[in-house]
CSV table of C-alpha atoms in Angstrom, one decimal:
chain,number,residue,atom,x,y,z
I,215,MET,CA,11.2,39.2,-1.2
I,216,ARG,CA,9.9,42.5,0.2
I,217,GLU,CA,9.2,43.8,-3.3
I,218,SER,CA,7.2,40.7,-4.3
I,219,TRP,CA,3.4,40.7,-4.4
I,220,LYS,CA,3.5,37.7,-2.1
I,221,PHE,CA,5.2,39.5,0.7
I,222,ARG,CA,2.0,41.1,2.2
I,223,ILE,CA,0.1,37.9,1.7
I,224,TYR,CA,2.6,36.1,3.8
I,225,LEU,CA,2.5,38.8,6.5
I,226,ALA,CA,-1.3,38.5,6.6
I,227,ALA,CA,-0.9,34.7,7.1
I,228,PHE,CA,1.2,35.5,10.2
I,229,GLY,CA,-1.5,37.9,11.4
I,230,VAL,CA,0.7,41.0,11.2
I,231,SER,CA,0.9,44.1,9.0
I,232,LEU,CA,3.9,45.7,7.4
I,233,GLU,CA,3.3,48.7,9.6
I,234,GLU,CA,3.4,46.5,12.8
I,235,ILE,CA,6.7,44.9,11.6
I,236,GLU,CA,8.3,48.2,10.9
I,237,THR,CA,7.2,49.4,14.4
I,238,HIS,CA,8.0,46.3,16.5
I,239,GLY,CA,10.5,44.4,14.5
I,240,ASP,CA,10.7,40.8,13.2
I,241,ALA,CA,10.4,39.4,16.7
I,242,LEU,CA,6.7,40.1,16.5
I,243,LEU,CA,6.3,37.3,14.0
I,244,ILE,CA,7.7,34.7,16.4
I,245,GLY,CA,5.5,36.0,19.2
I,246,ARG,CA,2.4,35.6,17.0
I,247,ILE,CA,3.4,32.0,16.2
I,248,SER,CA,3.7,31.2,19.9
I,249,GLU,CA,0.2,32.7,20.5
I,250,ARG,CA,-1.4,30.5,17.8
I,251,ILE,CA,0.4,27.4,19.0
I,252,GLU,CA,-0.9,28.2,22.6
I,253,ARG,CA,-4.4,28.2,21.2
I,254,SER,CA,-4.0,25.0,19.3
I,255,ALA,CA,-5.6,21.8,20.6
I,256,ARG,CA,-3.4,19.5,18.5
I,257,ILE,CA,0.1,21.1,18.4
I,258,ASP,CA,2.3,21.4,21.5
I,259,LYS,CA,5.4,22.9,20.0
I,260,ALA,CA,6.7,24.2,16.7
I,261,VAL,CA,10.2,24.6,15.3
I,262,VAL,CA,10.8,28.1,14.0
I,263,LEU,CA,13.2,28.0,11.1
I,264,ALA,CA,16.0,30.4,10.4
I,265,MET,CA,17.1,30.8,6.7
I,266,ASP,CA,20.7,31.6,5.7
I,267,GLY,CA,21.5,33.5,2.5
I,268,VAL,CA,23.4,33.0,-0.7
I,269,MET,CA,27.2,33.0,-0.3
I,270,GLY,CA,29.1,35.4,-2.6
I,271,PRO,CA,32.8,36.0,-3.2
I,272,GLY,CA,34.8,36.2,0.0
I,273,GLY,CA,32.3,34.0,1.9
I,274,LYS,CA,29.9,36.9,2.6
I,275,ILE,CA,26.2,37.0,1.9
I,276,ASP,CA,25.3,38.0,-1.6
I,277,ARG,CA,22.4,40.3,-0.7
I,278,GLU,CA,21.4,40.8,-4.3
I,279,ALA,CA,20.9,37.1,-4.8
I,280,THR,CA,19.4,36.4,-1.4
I,281,GLN,CA,15.6,36.5,-1.4
I,282,VAL,CA,15.1,35.8,2.3
I,283,PHE,CA,17.5,36.0,5.3
I,284,VAL,CA,16.4,35.0,8.8
I,285,PRO,CA,19.4,35.2,11.2
I,286,ASN,CA,20.1,32.3,13.6
I,287,GLU,CA,20.7,34.8,16.4
I,288,LEU,CA,17.2,36.3,16.0
I,289,VAL,CA,15.4,32.9,16.0
I,290,ALA,CA,17.6,31.5,18.9
I,291,ARG,CA,16.9,34.6,21.1
I,292,GLU,CA,13.2,34.8,20.4
I,293,THR,CA,12.3,31.1,20.6
I,294,ALA,CA,14.0,30.9,23.9
I,295,LYS,CA,11.3,33.2,25.3
I,296,TYR,CA,8.6,30.7,24.6
I,297,ASP,CA,8.1,27.1,26.0
I,298,ASN,CA,6.2,26.1,22.9
I,299,LEU,CA,8.8,27.1,20.3
I,300,LEU,CA,12.1,25.5,19.3
I,301,PHE,CA,15.1,26.8,17.3
I,302,GLY,CA,15.7,25.5,13.8
I,303,ALA,CA,19.0,26.8,12.6
I,304,SER,CA,20.2,27.5,9.0
I,305,VAL,CA,23.8,27.5,8.1
I,306,ASN,CA,25.0,27.8,4.5
I,307,PRO,CA,27.9,25.2,4.4
I,308,TYR,CA,29.8,27.4,1.9
I,309,ARG,CA,30.4,29.9,4.7
I,310,PRO,CA,34.1,29.9,5.7
I,311,ASP,CA,33.1,29.5,9.3
I,312,ALA,CA,30.2,27.2,8.7
I,313,ILE,CA,31.3,24.6,11.2
I,314,GLU,CA,31.7,27.2,13.9
I,315,ARG,CA,28.2,28.6,13.2
I,316,LEU,CA,26.9,25.0,13.3
I,317,GLU,CA,28.5,24.5,16.7
I,318,TRP,CA,27.1,27.9,18.0
I,319,ALA,CA,23.6,26.9,16.8
I,320,HIS,CA,23.9,23.5,18.6
I,321,GLU,CA,25.1,25.2,21.8
I,322,ASN,CA,22.2,27.6,21.6
I,323,GLY,CA,19.5,25.0,21.5
I,324,ALA,CA,19.0,24.3,17.7
I,325,VAL,CA,17.2,21.0,17.1
I,326,LEU,CA,17.9,20.8,13.4
I,327,VAL,CA,19.5,22.6,10.4
I,328,LYS,CA,17.2,23.9,7.6
I,329,TRP,CA,18.2,24.3,4.0
I,330,LEU,CA,16.4,25.5,1.0
I,331,PRO,CA,19.1,24.7,-1.6
I,332,ASN,CA,17.0,26.0,-4.6
I,333,ILE,CA,17.2,29.6,-3.2
I,334,MET,CA,20.4,29.3,-1.1
I,335,HIS,CA,22.3,28.3,-4.3
I,336,MET,CA,24.1,25.5,-2.5
I,337,ASP,CA,24.5,21.9,-3.6
I,338,PRO,CA,23.8,19.2,-0.9
I,339,GLY,CA,25.8,16.8,-3.0
I,340,ASP,CA,29.0,18.9,-3.1
I,341,GLU,CA,31.9,16.8,-1.8
I,342,SER,CA,33.6,19.9,-0.4
I,343,ILE,CA,31.0,20.1,2.5
I,344,VAL,CA,31.6,16.6,3.8
I,345,PRO,CA,33.4,18.0,6.9
I,346,PHE,CA,30.3,20.0,7.7
I,347,TYR,CA,28.2,16.8,7.4
I,348,LYS,CA,30.6,14.9,9.6
I,349,ARG,CA,30.2,17.6,12.3
I,350,MET,CA,26.5,17.5,12.0
I,351,ALA,CA,26.5,13.7,12.5
I,352,GLU,CA,28.7,14.1,15.5
I,353,LEU,CA,26.4,16.6,17.1
I,354,GLY,CA,23.3,14.6,16.3
I,355,MET,CA,21.8,17.5,14.3
I,356,PRO,CA,19.2,16.4,11.7
I,357,LEU,CA,19.1,18.1,8.3
I,358,LEU,CA,15.7,19.3,7.1
I,359,SER,CA,16.2,20.1,3.4
I,360,HIS,CA,13.7,21.2,0.8
I,361,THR,CA,13.2,18.7,-2.0
I,362,GLY,CA,11.5,19.2,-5.3
I,363,ALA,CA,10.8,22.4,-7.2
I,364,GLU,CA,10.3,25.7,-5.4
I,365,ARG,CA,7.5,28.2,-6.2
I,366,SER,CA,7.1,30.3,-3.1
I,367,PHE,CA,9.9,32.7,-4.2
I,368,GLU,CA,10.6,34.8,-7.2
I,369,SER,CA,13.3,32.5,-8.7
I,370,ALA,CA,14.9,29.2,-7.9
I,371,GLN,CA,17.6,26.8,-9.1
I,372,ASP,CA,15.4,23.8,-9.0
I,373,GLU,CA,18.1,21.3,-10.0
I,374,LEU,CA,19.4,21.8,-6.5
I,375,GLY,CA,16.1,20.3,-5.1
I,376,ASP,CA,16.8,16.9,-6.6
I,377,PRO,CA,16.5,14.5,-3.7
I,378,ASP,CA,19.3,12.4,-5.2
I,379,ARG,CA,21.8,15.1,-4.0
I,380,LEU,CA,20.9,14.1,-0.4
I,381,ARG,CA,22.8,10.8,-0.8
I,382,LEU,CA,26.0,12.5,0.4
I,383,PRO,CA,24.8,13.6,3.8
I,384,LEU,CA,22.9,10.3,4.2
I,385,GLU,CA,26.1,8.4,3.5
I,386,THR,CA,28.0,10.6,5.9
I,387,GLY,CA,25.7,9.6,8.8
I,388,VAL,CA,23.4,12.6,8.9
I,389,THR,CA,19.7,12.1,9.7
I,390,VAL,CA,17.9,13.7,6.7
I,391,ILE,CA,14.3,14.9,6.6
I,392,ALA,CA,13.3,15.6,2.9
I,393,ALA,CA,10.8,18.4,3.1
I,394,HIS,CA,7.6,18.0,1.2
I,395,ILE,CA,8.6,14.5,0.1
I,396,ALA,CA,9.9,16.0,-3.2
I,397,ALA,CA,6.3,16.2,-4.4
I,398,THR,CA,7.0,18.7,-7.2
I,399,GLY,CA,9.3,18.8,-10.2
I,400,ARG,CA,11.2,16.4,-12.3
I,401,THR,CA,14.9,15.5,-12.7
I,402,ASP,CA,16.4,13.5,-15.6
I,403,GLY,CA,13.0,12.6,-16.9
I,404,ALA,CA,11.7,11.2,-13.6
I,405,GLY,CA,9.4,12.7,-10.9
I,406,ASN,CA,11.3,13.9,-7.9
I,407,PHE,CA,8.8,12.1,-5.7
I,408,ASP,CA,9.7,8.8,-7.3
I,409,ARG,CA,13.4,9.5,-7.1
I,410,LEU,CA,13.1,10.1,-3.4
I,411,VAL,CA,10.9,7.1,-2.7
I,412,ALA,CA,13.5,4.8,-4.3
I,413,MET,CA,16.1,6.0,-1.8
I,414,PHE,CA,14.3,4.9,1.4
I,415,ALA,CA,15.3,1.2,1.1
I,416,SER,CA,19.0,2.2,1.0
I,417,TYR,CA,19.0,4.7,3.9
I,418,PRO,CA,17.5,4.0,7.3
I,419,ASN,CA,18.4,7.6,8.3
I,420,LEU,CA,16.2,9.1,5.6
I,421,TYR,CA,12.8,10.6,6.5
I,422,ALA,CA,10.4,12.9,4.8
I,423,ASP,CA,7.9,15.5,6.1
I,424,VAL,CA,4.3,15.9,5.0
I,425,SER,CA,4.4,19.7,5.0
I,426,SER,CA,2.5,21.3,2.1
I,427,LEU,CA,1.0,18.1,0.9
I,428,THR,CA,-2.5,19.5,1.2
I,429,GLN,CA,-1.7,22.5,-1.1
I,430,ILE,CA,-3.4,22.7,-4.4
I,431,ASN,CA,-0.1,22.2,-6.3
I,432,ARG,CA,0.6,18.9,-4.4
I,433,LEU,CA,-2.9,17.3,-4.4
I,434,GLY,CA,-2.8,13.5,-4.1
I,435,TYR,CA,0.7,13.1,-2.9
I,436,LEU,CA,-0.1,12.5,0.8
I,437,ARG,CA,-2.5,9.6,0.0
I,438,ARG,CA,0.0,8.4,-2.6
I,439,ALA,CA,2.8,8.3,0.0
I,440,LEU,CA,0.6,6.6,2.6
I,441,GLY,CA,-0.2,3.9,0.1
I,442,ILE,CA,3.4,2.9,-0.2
I,443,PRO,CA,4.1,-0.1,2.2
I,444,GLY,CA,6.3,1.0,5.1
I,445,LEU,CA,6.6,4.6,4.1
I,446,ALA,CA,4.4,6.0,6.9
I,447,GLU,CA,7.1,4.9,9.4
I,448,ARG,CA,9.5,7.3,7.7
I,449,LEU,CA,7.1,10.3,7.6
I,450,VAL,CA,7.2,13.3,10.0
I,451,TYR,CA,4.5,15.9,10.5
I,452,GLY,CA,5.2,19.4,9.1
I,453,SER,CA,2.9,22.4,8.5
I,454,ASP,CA,4.8,24.6,5.9
I,455,TRP,CA,3.6,27.6,7.9
I,456,PRO,CA,2.5,30.2,6.9
I,457,LEU,CA,1.4,28.6,3.6
I,458,GLN,CA,-1.9,27.2,5.0
I,459,PHE,CA,-4.3,29.8,3.7
I,460,PHE,CA,-7.0,29.8,1.0
I,461,PRO,CA,-6.8,29.5,-2.0
I,462,LEU,CA,-3.5,27.6,-1.5
I,463,VAL,CA,-5.1,25.1,0.9
I,464,SER,CA,-8.8,24.1,1.3
I,465,PRO,CA,-10.5,20.9,2.5
I,466,TRP,CA,-12.8,21.3,-0.5
I,467,TYR,CA,-9.9,20.4,-2.8
I,468,HIS,CA,-10.0,16.9,-1.2
I,469,ILE,CA,-13.7,16.4,-1.1
I,470,ARG,CA,-13.4,13.2,-3.2
I,471,HIS,CA,-11.5,11.6,-0.3
I,472,VAL,CA,-12.9,13.3,2.8
I,473,GLY,CA,-16.5,13.8,1.9
I,474,ILE,CA,-18.7,16.9,2.1
I,475,GLY,CA,-19.5,16.7,5.8
I,476,ARG,CA,-15.9,16.3,6.9
I,477,ALA,CA,-14.7,19.0,4.5
I,478,ARG,CA,-17.3,21.4,6.0
I,479,SER,CA,-16.4,20.6,9.6
I,480,ILE,CA,-12.6,21.0,8.8
I,481,GLY,CA,-13.2,24.3,7.1
I,482,LYS,CA,-14.9,25.6,10.3
I,483,ILE,CA,-11.8,25.0,12.5
I,484,ASP,CA,-10.4,28.4,13.3
I,485,ASN,CA,-6.9,27.5,14.4
I,486,ALA,CA,-4.7,27.0,11.3
I,487,TRP,CA,-2.6,24.3,12.9
I,488,ASP,CA,-5.6,22.3,14.1
I,489,ARG,CA,-7.2,22.7,10.7
I,490,ASP,CA,-4.0,21.4,9.0
I,491,VAL,CA,-3.8,18.4,11.3
I,492,ALA,CA,-7.5,17.6,10.9
I,493,LEU,CA,-7.3,17.7,7.1
I,494,LYS,CA,-4.2,15.4,7.0
I,495,GLU,CA,-5.8,13.0,9.4
I,496,ALA,CA,-8.9,12.9,7.2
I,497,LEU,CA,-6.6,11.9,4.3
I,498,GLY,CA,-5.3,9.0,6.4
I,499,LEU,CA,-2.3,10.4,8.2
I,500,PRO,CA,-1.7,8.1,11.2
I,501,ARG,CA,-1.1,9.5,14.7
I,502,SER,CA,2.4,8.0,14.8
I,503,VAL,CA,3.5,10.5,12.1
I,504,LEU,CA,2.3,13.4,14.3
I,505,GLN,CA,4.4,12.1,17.2
I,506,ARG,CA,7.6,11.1,15.3
I,507,SER,CA,9.4,14.4,15.7
I,508,ALA,CA,9.5,14.0,19.5
I,509,THR,CA,11.9,11.0,19.0
I,510,LEU,CA,13.6,12.1,15.8
I,511,LEU,CA,14.8,15.5,17.0
I,512,PRO,CA,17.4,15.9,19.7
I,513,PRO,CA,16.2,15.3,23.4
I,514,LYS,CA,16.1,19.1,24.0
I,515,ALA,CA,13.0,19.2,21.7
I,516,SER,CA,11.0,17.0,24.0
I,517,SER,CA,12.4,18.4,27.3
I,518,ARG,CA,11.7,22.1,26.9
């Protein structure tokens, strides 16, 4: 990822430079997130996500295939320093010690497990990881898993973002949050969004987050989701931080629905989180969606 042209853009979105990272280390990024949350009028806390790598032969990380790796230890240690940050763990279930790592994450305050199967090269529908799912269910750890195509990285195995592959953890009793409501890509001739929506009636433990749904490559999906009867009760707020910058996101892309005056006022909001909330509310997002994570995540998320 460091060699990608996107790398410095992402750093700029965090409000840091490569030189600062090389001097102060990755912990600086987490501190900057806390600072911006502190200045937010709308967001009280944020879950900072770790990201596990691709597993190679022998159960070790394949560093050539891994595009991003954010260790659980780093995120757990640094988020513990801030009252407005929570630890989101990431454990590749193909690790030989995956369950032990899951238990460590739980003991160290993790409020969920994050996967991006498309770049982690792991299949959520693989029967061999059922023991991992069973332990997740026992611990009450929700799974936040990317759904749909993935375009933020240099390459992706997008068949692994098919929401239908999440039936296995759902049937094993895990609470699943389908990130981005599968708003990109197609599988077997059908849109991933439609494939996911069809699953809600069968699984009361299935939710979806609204992160990225104001981005230019997902225009219209938030209003489309809110127009489906009952679906708002299964939605969770998410920001897709740091991907909230122009030209990826702008209230002017939604002028047809929010109007010129509201687009202008939203664009003047300085804090990126407040701007994100304001735009999604202008598109019809109910307050209940903003509050749902407080009850959906483990009690430690609301007590810290």
